[in-house]
Amino acid sequence: MALWADKYRPKALAKLSYHDDITEQLSKLADSGANFPHLLVYGPSGGGKKTRIMAMLRRLYGTGSVDNLKVDVKTFVTSSNRKLEFNVISSPCHMEITPSDMGNNDRVVIQDLLKEVGQTEALDFSGLFHIAKKENESKENGGEENEKSSSPQRKFKVVIINESEKLSRDAQAALRRTMEKFSASIRLILICDTTSNIIDPIKSRTLGVRIGLPGKDAMRQVFESILSNEADAKRSFPEDWDERAIVFDHIIQECDGNLRLGIMMLEAMYMNHDSINVQTPVIKPDWQLVIESLAKGVLKDRSVARLTTCRTILYELLSHAIPGKLLLEKLMFCFIRLVDDYSGLHHLNKLKTDIVDAAALFDERLTLGSKDIFHLEGFITRVMVLLESDSTGQ
């Protein structure tokens, strides 16, 4: 049984329900054939970057080629003769990698893997699928053929690089050289949340496409579309549209415009409540509840023992693949929201400003460093010092 976020993920560009101007732009790029450029696709999580890229590739190569996926384990050898194993998701016409999973060894993945792909001419299976389809149509039409429907051959293979903003400087430099050397046989699509960490030579060699979060109306439309296909779920929600829209707005507020998370919250409400109304609380992800509990604990108790407990909790969250930057952001907003509810604090406006300054400082250190736990713990320590100083009037 698939989750709604996967079950109702649009497969074609024509089925995308928002950002019509971006959809039109991607359609033209997919139809450009050999002129297809390197892309830098960026924007906040949950905006639909990956969904749009896969829909564009289906238009570029054909559904049969792109959806025929497999997972390979590649082995790389570092300069110190250390063997590394790396998972690669691939199809006959594209490849998807996340080099940042290898840490400081991401340069080895970029150099060896992309060199291997670039030296091998891509085989375009979309033409074979098109020929078979064309033959079937010809038989149905009594042998008549349509020359206008011929599909151009794609002589390049697309490589999707996830979390490209986390690539080290050496890996990005190697990526730049690869883009120049193998531009005839591969096309790169870099996916990232922000371009601030991408070096200028890569930005100048790619076409930037920003995909923002959907608006409230667009998210309501998506939720309503899902419920219209889930008869049992729709009966659990209010029949009146105005009341149903209020429930949707509560979800949108809690997910901060992240459509994927919003769909998961919508499904969680249905799975946990037989009847839903405007008073039904939105079910948040467990890790967000843990973050709120951690922030409340810091406000109540600013001690070394509490800091040790926070370290254990942060380790657990990081081990469950929650990004350090996301944890830092949620912690900052929790502290800013909760300080108003605690007595003994005097200069709230100045305190909130200092917390934001501390978050900005450790956000930069998260970007430059390699161990997220150090900087998250440092942020909490800094907040403890700020709270203690404010409460004592220092």
Short mmCIF file of C-alpha atoms in Angstrom, two decimals:
data_model
loop_
_atom_site.label_atom_id
_atom_site.label_comp_id
_atom_site.label_asym_id
_atom_site.label_seq_id
_atom_site.Cartn_x
_atom_site.Cartn_y
_atom_site.Cartn_z
CA MET A 1 0.00 0.00 0.00
CA ALA A 2 1.65 3.20 -1.18
CA LEU A 3 1.60 6.44 0.74
CA TRP A 4 -0.55 9.18 -0.79
CA ALA A 5 2.54 11.32 -1.39
CA ASP A 6 3.87 8.61 -3.73
CA LYS A 7 0.56 7.27 -5.03
CA TYR A 8 -0.61 10.65 -6.33
CA ARG A 9 2.74 12.00 -7.48
CA PRO A 10 2.22 13.39 -11.03
CA LYS A 11 4.04 11.38 -13.70
CA ALA A 12 3.72 13.84 -16.59
CA LEU A 13 4.30 17.56 -16.91
CA ALA A 14 0.74 18.08 -18.11
CA LYS A 15 -0.62 16.75 -14.79
CA LEU A 16 1.27 19.21 -12.60
CA SER A 17 -1.17 21.51 -10.86
CA TYR A 18 0.84 24.67 -10.04
CA HIS A 19 3.77 26.78 -11.30
CA ASP A 20 2.44 26.61 -14.86
CA ASP A 21 5.17 28.94 -16.15
CA ILE A 22 7.90 26.59 -14.89
CA THR A 23 6.06 23.60 -16.33
CA GLU A 24 5.97 25.28 -19.74
CA GLN A 25 9.68 26.09 -19.50
CA LEU A 26 10.58 22.47 -18.64
CA SER A 27 8.40 21.22 -21.51
CA LYS A 28 10.34 23.37 -23.96
CA LEU A 29 13.63 22.12 -22.53
CA ALA A 30 12.52 18.50 -22.90
CA ASP A 31 11.58 19.16 -26.53
CA SER A 32 14.92 20.83 -27.31
CA GLY A 33 16.62 17.49 -27.94
CA ALA A 34 20.39 17.79 -28.34
CA ASN A 35 20.25 21.40 -27.09
CA PHE A 36 19.17 20.24 -23.64
CA PRO A 37 21.37 22.16 -21.15
CA HIS A 38 22.87 21.41 -17.75
CA LEU A 39 20.33 22.42 -15.09
CA LEU A 40 20.59 23.80 -11.58
CA VAL A 41 17.19 23.21 -9.95
CA TYR A 42 16.84 24.83 -6.55
CA GLY A 43 14.16 25.78 -4.05
CA PRO A 44 12.81 24.80 -0.62
CA SER A 45 12.01 21.19 0.26
CA GLY A 46 8.53 20.01 -0.65
CA GLY A 47 8.11 22.34 -3.62
CA GLY A 48 8.20 19.56 -6.22
CA LYS A 49 11.74 19.78 -7.63
CA LYS A 50 12.23 16.02 -8.03
CA THR A 51 8.70 15.45 -9.30
CA ARG A 52 9.15 18.01 -12.07
CA ILE A 53 12.56 16.69 -13.06
CA MET A 54 11.31 13.11 -13.39
CA ALA A 55 8.27 14.28 -15.37
CA MET A 56 10.58 16.21 -17.70
CA LEU A 57 12.79 13.14 -18.20
CA ARG A 58 9.74 11.04 -19.09
CA ARG A 59 8.91 13.57 -21.78
CA LEU A 60 12.54 13.62 -22.94
CA TYR A 61 13.10 9.85 -23.11
CA GLY A 62 9.73 8.15 -22.67
CA THR A 63 8.04 6.57 -19.66
CA GLY A 64 9.34 3.07 -20.36
CA SER A 65 12.98 4.14 -20.20
CA VAL A 66 12.90 6.39 -17.12
CA ASP A 67 10.76 4.14 -14.91
CA ASN A 68 12.89 1.03 -15.53
CA LEU A 69 14.98 1.62 -12.40
CA LYS A 70 17.60 -0.47 -10.65
CA VAL A 71 20.01 0.06 -7.76
CA ASP A 72 23.71 -0.67 -8.29
CA VAL A 73 26.49 -0.69 -5.71
CA LYS A 74 29.65 0.95 -7.03
CA THR A 75 33.04 0.48 -5.40
CA PHE A 76 35.59 3.29 -5.35
CA VAL A 77 39.16 3.38 -4.10
CA THR A 78 40.47 6.53 -2.42
CA SER A 79 44.02 7.85 -2.59
CA SER A 80 44.72 6.06 0.72
CA ASN A 81 43.62 2.71 -0.83
CA ARG A 82 40.39 2.69 1.14
CA LYS A 83 37.46 1.00 -0.56
CA LEU A 84 34.13 2.80 -0.54
CA GLU A 85 30.72 1.46 -1.56
CA PHE A 86 28.20 3.84 -3.08
CA ASN A 87 24.58 3.26 -4.13
CA VAL A 88 23.55 4.44 -7.59
CA ILE A 89 19.96 4.52 -8.86
CA SER A 90 19.90 4.23 -12.63
CA SER A 91 17.77 3.56 -15.68
CA PRO A 92 18.80 3.06 -19.35
CA CYS A 93 18.78 6.83 -19.87
CA HIS A 94 19.56 8.49 -16.53
CA MET A 95 21.42 8.07 -13.26
CA GLU A 96 20.74 9.47 -9.78
CA ILE A 97 23.47 9.92 -7.19
CA THR A 98 23.98 11.65 -3.83
CA PRO A 99 27.76 12.20 -3.53
CA SER A 100 27.41 14.12 -0.24
CA ASP A 101 26.69 10.77 1.47
CA MET A 102 30.40 10.01 1.09
CA GLY A 103 31.47 13.07 3.10
CA ASN A 104 34.91 14.34 2.17
CA ASN A 105 35.31 11.53 -0.38
CA ASP A 106 32.62 12.97 -2.66
CA ARG A 107 35.34 14.12 -5.08
CA VAL A 108 36.24 10.47 -5.77
CA VAL A 109 32.63 9.70 -6.71
CA ILE A 110 32.41 12.72 -9.02
CA GLN A 111 35.70 11.98 -10.76
CA ASP A 112 35.39 8.21 -11.21
CA LEU A 113 31.67 7.71 -11.71
CA LEU A 114 31.01 10.63 -14.05
CA LYS A 115 34.17 9.82 -15.99
CA GLU A 116 32.90 6.28 -16.49
CA VAL A 117 29.49 7.52 -17.62
CA GLY A 118 30.97 10.23 -19.84
CA GLN A 119 33.25 7.82 -21.68
CA THR A 120 30.35 5.51 -22.51
CA GLU A 121 27.96 6.63 -25.21
CA ALA A 122 24.38 6.55 -23.95
CA LEU A 123 21.94 4.22 -25.65
CA ASP A 124 18.57 5.79 -26.33
CA PHE A 125 15.84 3.23 -25.68
CA SER A 126 13.07 5.74 -26.20
CA GLY A 127 13.44 5.27 -29.94
CA LEU A 128 12.85 1.53 -29.58
CA PHE A 129 9.71 2.07 -27.54
CA HIS A 130 8.56 4.64 -30.10
CA ILE A 131 9.23 2.26 -33.02
CA ALA A 132 7.20 -0.51 -31.37
CA LYS A 133 4.36 1.92 -30.67
CA LYS A 134 4.56 3.25 -34.22
CA GLU A 135 4.36 -0.27 -35.69
CA ASN A 136 1.28 -1.04 -33.62
CA GLU A 137 -0.39 2.19 -34.73
CA SER A 138 0.56 1.41 -38.33
CA LYS A 139 -1.12 -1.99 -38.13
CA GLU A 140 -4.23 -0.45 -36.66
CA ASN A 141 -4.31 2.18 -39.45
CA GLY A 142 -3.87 -0.35 -42.21
CA GLY A 143 -0.18 0.23 -42.79
CA GLU A 144 -0.28 4.03 -42.86
CA GLU A 145 2.63 5.81 -41.16
CA ASN A 146 2.98 9.26 -39.71
CA GLU A 147 6.40 10.75 -40.38
CA LYS A 148 5.81 13.69 -38.06
CA SER A 149 5.76 11.39 -35.05
CA SER A 150 9.42 10.31 -35.37
CA SER A 151 11.41 10.59 -32.13
CA PRO A 152 14.93 12.07 -32.20
CA GLN A 153 17.74 10.03 -30.71
CA ARG A 154 19.24 11.27 -27.43
CA LYS A 155 23.02 10.86 -27.54
CA PHE A 156 23.49 11.87 -23.92
CA LYS A 157 22.70 10.42 -20.53
CA VAL A 158 21.29 12.55 -17.70
CA VAL A 159 22.95 12.43 -14.27
CA ILE A 160 20.90 13.80 -11.35
CA ILE A 161 22.99 14.99 -8.40
CA ASN A 162 20.99 15.33 -5.18
CA GLU A 163 22.01 17.70 -2.36
CA SER A 164 24.53 19.38 -4.62
CA GLU A 165 24.91 22.29 -2.17
CA LYS A 166 26.63 19.86 0.23
CA LEU A 167 29.40 18.99 -2.24
CA SER A 168 32.88 19.95 -1.10
CA ARG A 169 34.86 22.59 -3.01
CA ASP A 170 37.13 19.90 -4.48
CA ALA A 171 34.12 17.91 -5.67
CA GLN A 172 32.57 20.99 -7.27
CA ALA A 173 35.85 21.79 -9.03
CA ALA A 174 35.98 18.21 -10.36
CA LEU A 175 32.35 18.55 -11.42
CA ARG A 176 33.13 21.71 -13.37
CA ARG A 177 35.91 19.95 -15.30
CA THR A 178 33.61 17.00 -16.00
CA MET A 179 30.92 19.31 -17.38
CA GLU A 180 33.43 20.72 -19.85
CA LYS A 181 35.09 17.47 -20.89
CA PHE A 182 32.04 15.21 -21.31
CA SER A 183 29.41 17.74 -22.34
CA ALA A 184 28.63 15.71 -25.47
CA SER A 185 27.73 12.49 -23.64
CA ILE A 186 26.20 13.58 -20.33
CA ARG A 187 23.85 16.28 -19.03
CA LEU A 188 23.88 17.18 -15.37
CA ILE A 189 20.86 18.16 -13.27
CA LEU A 190 21.91 19.54 -9.91
CA ILE A 191 19.25 19.61 -7.18
CA CYS A 192 19.71 21.78 -4.10
CA ASP A 193 17.77 23.86 -1.58
CA THR A 194 19.98 26.93 -2.02
CA THR A 195 22.64 28.04 -4.48
CA SER A 196 24.70 29.96 -1.92
CA ASN A 197 27.21 27.10 -1.60
CA ILE A 198 27.51 26.42 -5.33
CA ILE A 199 30.68 27.87 -6.90
CA ASP A 200 30.28 30.48 -9.63
CA PRO A 201 31.88 28.37 -12.43
CA ILE A 202 29.10 25.79 -12.02
CA LYS A 203 26.38 28.44 -11.86
CA SER A 204 27.66 29.96 -15.11
CA ARG A 205 27.57 26.56 -16.87
CA THR A 206 24.03 25.65 -15.84
CA LEU A 207 20.55 26.99 -16.42
CA GLY A 208 19.05 27.93 -13.07
CA VAL A 209 15.43 26.97 -12.42
CA ARG A 210 13.91 27.98 -9.10
CA ILE A 211 10.89 26.00 -7.92
CA GLY A 212 9.21 27.69 -4.98
CA LEU A 213 6.62 26.35 -2.56
CA PRO A 214 3.02 26.20 -3.78
CA GLY A 215 0.50 28.76 -2.57
CA LYS A 216 -2.38 28.01 -0.22
CA ASP A 217 -4.91 27.73 -3.05
CA ALA A 218 -2.69 25.27 -4.92
CA MET A 219 -2.21 23.11 -1.81
CA ARG A 220 -5.94 23.09 -1.09
CA GLN A 221 -6.53 21.98 -4.68
CA VAL A 222 -4.03 19.12 -4.31
CA PHE A 223 -5.59 17.98 -1.01
CA GLU A 224 -9.08 18.10 -2.51
CA SER A 225 -7.92 16.16 -5.57
CA ILE A 226 -6.48 13.40 -3.36
CA LEU A 227 -9.65 13.14 -1.28
CA SER A 228 -11.79 12.98 -4.42
CA ASN A 229 -9.92 9.78 -5.33
CA GLU A 230 -10.15 8.36 -1.78
CA ALA A 231 -13.85 7.87 -1.13
CA ASP A 232 -13.43 6.44 2.39
CA ALA A 233 -11.10 9.26 3.40
CA LYS A 234 -13.40 11.96 2.04
CA ARG A 235 -16.26 10.70 4.20
CA SER A 236 -14.08 11.28 7.28
CA PHE A 237 -13.58 14.96 6.43
CA PRO A 238 -16.31 17.64 6.70
CA GLU A 239 -18.82 17.68 3.86
CA ASP A 240 -18.97 21.47 3.80
CA TRP A 241 -16.18 22.96 1.68
CA ASP A 242 -15.60 25.92 4.01
CA GLU A 243 -15.00 23.64 6.99
CA ARG A 244 -12.85 21.33 4.91
CA ALA A 245 -10.80 24.34 3.75
CA ILE A 246 -10.20 25.32 7.40
CA VAL A 247 -8.83 21.82 8.09
CA PHE A 248 -6.60 22.16 5.02
CA ASP A 249 -5.38 25.56 6.25
CA HIS A 250 -4.41 24.05 9.61
CA ILE A 251 -2.31 21.46 7.78
CA ILE A 252 -0.73 24.11 5.54
CA GLN A 253 0.21 26.19 8.56
CA GLU A 254 1.87 23.25 10.33
CA CYS A 255 3.79 22.02 7.27
CA ASP A 256 5.07 25.52 6.33
CA GLY A 257 4.12 25.08 2.67
CA ASN A 258 5.96 21.75 2.30
CA LEU A 259 3.50 19.91 0.03
CA ARG A 260 4.99 16.46 0.57
CA LEU A 261 4.82 16.86 4.35
CA GLY A 262 1.32 18.33 4.06
CA ILE A 263 0.05 15.27 2.15
CA MET A 264 1.57 12.99 4.79
CA MET A 265 -0.16 15.01 7.54
CA LEU A 266 -3.45 14.76 5.64
CA GLU A 267 -3.12 10.98 5.43
CA ALA A 268 -2.09 10.75 9.11
CA MET A 269 -5.24 12.63 10.17
CA TYR A 270 -7.40 10.21 8.19
CA MET A 271 -5.62 7.14 9.58
CA ASN A 272 -5.91 8.29 13.21
CA HIS A 273 -9.42 9.79 13.31
CA ASP A 274 -12.74 8.30 12.22
CA SER A 275 -14.31 11.76 11.97
CA ILE A 276 -12.42 14.99 11.35
CA ASN A 277 -13.63 18.53 12.00
CA VAL A 278 -12.12 21.99 12.37
CA GLN A 279 -11.15 21.21 15.98
CA THR A 280 -9.20 18.06 15.14
CA PRO A 281 -5.50 18.62 15.89
CA VAL A 282 -2.97 18.17 13.11
CA ILE A 283 -0.62 15.23 13.66
CA LYS A 284 2.95 16.47 13.48
CA PRO A 285 6.00 14.32 12.68
CA ASP A 286 7.53 12.74 15.78
CA TRP A 287 10.87 14.49 15.32
CA GLN A 288 9.19 17.91 15.50
CA LEU A 289 7.56 16.98 18.80
CA VAL A 290 10.97 15.87 20.09
CA ILE A 291 12.47 19.23 19.09
CA GLU A 292 9.71 21.13 20.93
CA SER A 293 10.24 19.00 24.02
CA LEU A 294 13.99 19.63 23.85
CA ALA A 295 13.48 23.40 23.61
CA LYS A 296 11.09 23.40 26.57
CA GLY A 297 13.61 21.42 28.60
CA VAL A 298 16.36 23.96 27.87
CA LEU A 299 14.14 26.85 28.96
CA LYS A 300 13.32 25.11 32.25
CA ASP A 301 16.77 23.74 33.09
CA ARG A 302 20.03 25.31 31.92
CA SER A 303 22.59 22.87 33.28
CA VAL A 304 25.40 20.61 32.10
CA ALA A 305 23.19 17.57 32.68
CA ARG A 306 20.51 19.07 30.41
CA LEU A 307 23.15 19.74 27.74
CA THR A 308 24.25 16.09 27.90
CA THR A 309 20.64 15.01 27.44
CA CYS A 310 20.29 17.36 24.46
CA ARG A 311 23.39 15.85 22.87
CA THR A 312 21.90 12.36 23.11
CA ILE A 313 18.61 13.54 21.56
CA LEU A 314 20.40 15.36 18.72
CA TYR A 315 22.51 12.27 17.98
CA GLU A 316 19.33 10.23 17.72
CA LEU A 317 17.70 12.73 15.36
CA LEU A 318 20.78 12.97 13.13
CA SER A 319 20.99 9.16 12.98
CA HIS A 320 17.44 9.16 11.55
CA ALA A 321 18.62 11.33 8.62
CA ILE A 322 17.11 14.61 9.86
CA PRO A 323 19.38 17.33 8.33
CA GLY A 324 21.35 19.43 10.80
CA LYS A 325 20.26 22.71 9.17
CA LEU A 326 16.61 21.73 9.52
CA LEU A 327 17.11 20.88 13.19
CA LEU A 328 18.82 24.22 13.76
CA GLU A 329 15.97 26.09 12.05
CA LYS A 330 13.26 24.31 14.05
CA LEU A 331 15.16 24.84 17.31
CA MET A 332 15.47 28.56 16.63
CA PHE A 333 11.75 29.01 15.92
CA CYS A 334 10.81 26.91 18.96
CA PHE A 335 12.98 29.06 21.26
CA ILE A 336 11.57 32.30 19.80
CA ARG A 337 8.00 31.08 20.23
CA LEU A 338 8.42 29.62 23.72
CA VAL A 339 10.34 32.43 25.46
CA ASP A 340 7.11 34.45 25.66
CA ASP A 341 5.55 31.79 27.90
CA TYR A 342 8.28 31.74 30.55
CA SER A 343 8.51 34.15 33.46
CA GLY A 344 11.82 35.48 34.72
CA LEU A 345 12.96 36.73 31.30
CA HIS A 346 13.20 40.52 31.01
CA HIS A 347 14.33 41.75 27.58
CA LEU A 348 12.38 39.47 25.23
CA ASN A 349 12.94 41.44 22.02
CA LYS A 350 16.69 41.62 22.54
CA LEU A 351 16.75 37.95 23.57
CA LYS A 352 14.96 36.88 20.38
CA THR A 353 17.37 38.94 18.28
CA ASP A 354 20.36 37.35 20.01
CA ILE A 355 18.92 33.86 19.41
CA VAL A 356 18.54 34.62 15.69
CA ASP A 357 22.13 35.95 15.57
CA ALA A 358 23.38 32.77 17.26
CA ALA A 359 21.42 30.63 14.79
CA ALA A 360 22.94 32.55 11.86
CA LEU A 361 26.44 32.03 13.25
CA PHE A 362 26.05 28.28 13.74
CA ASP A 363 24.25 27.90 10.42
CA GLU A 364 27.42 29.15 8.73
CA ARG A 365 29.51 26.78 10.83
CA LEU A 366 27.23 23.89 9.85
CA THR A 367 27.95 24.72 6.22
CA LEU A 368 31.71 24.92 6.69
CA GLY A 369 32.08 22.04 9.16
CA SER A 370 31.69 18.30 8.79
CA LYS A 371 30.21 17.27 12.18
CA ASP A 372 26.71 18.68 12.64
CA ILE A 373 26.46 17.59 16.28
CA PHE A 374 29.23 19.98 17.36
CA HIS A 375 27.50 23.04 15.97
CA LEU A 376 23.99 22.07 17.11
CA GLU A 377 25.31 21.52 20.61
CA GLY A 378 27.17 24.82 20.40
CA PHE A 379 23.94 26.62 19.44
CA ILE A 380 22.07 25.15 22.41
CA THR A 381 24.94 26.11 24.72
CA ARG A 382 24.86 29.65 23.37
CA VAL A 383 21.10 29.85 23.92
CA MET A 384 21.55 28.63 27.49
CA VAL A 385 24.08 31.42 28.12
CA LEU A 386 21.70 34.01 26.62
CA LEU A 387 18.79 32.79 28.73
CA GLU A 388 20.89 32.77 31.90
CA SER A 389 22.25 36.25 31.24
CA ASP A 390 18.76 37.65 30.59
CA SER A 391 17.22 36.01 33.65
CA THR A 392 19.95 37.37 35.97
CA GLY A 393 19.81 40.83 34.38
CA GLN A 394 23.43 40.74 33.18
#
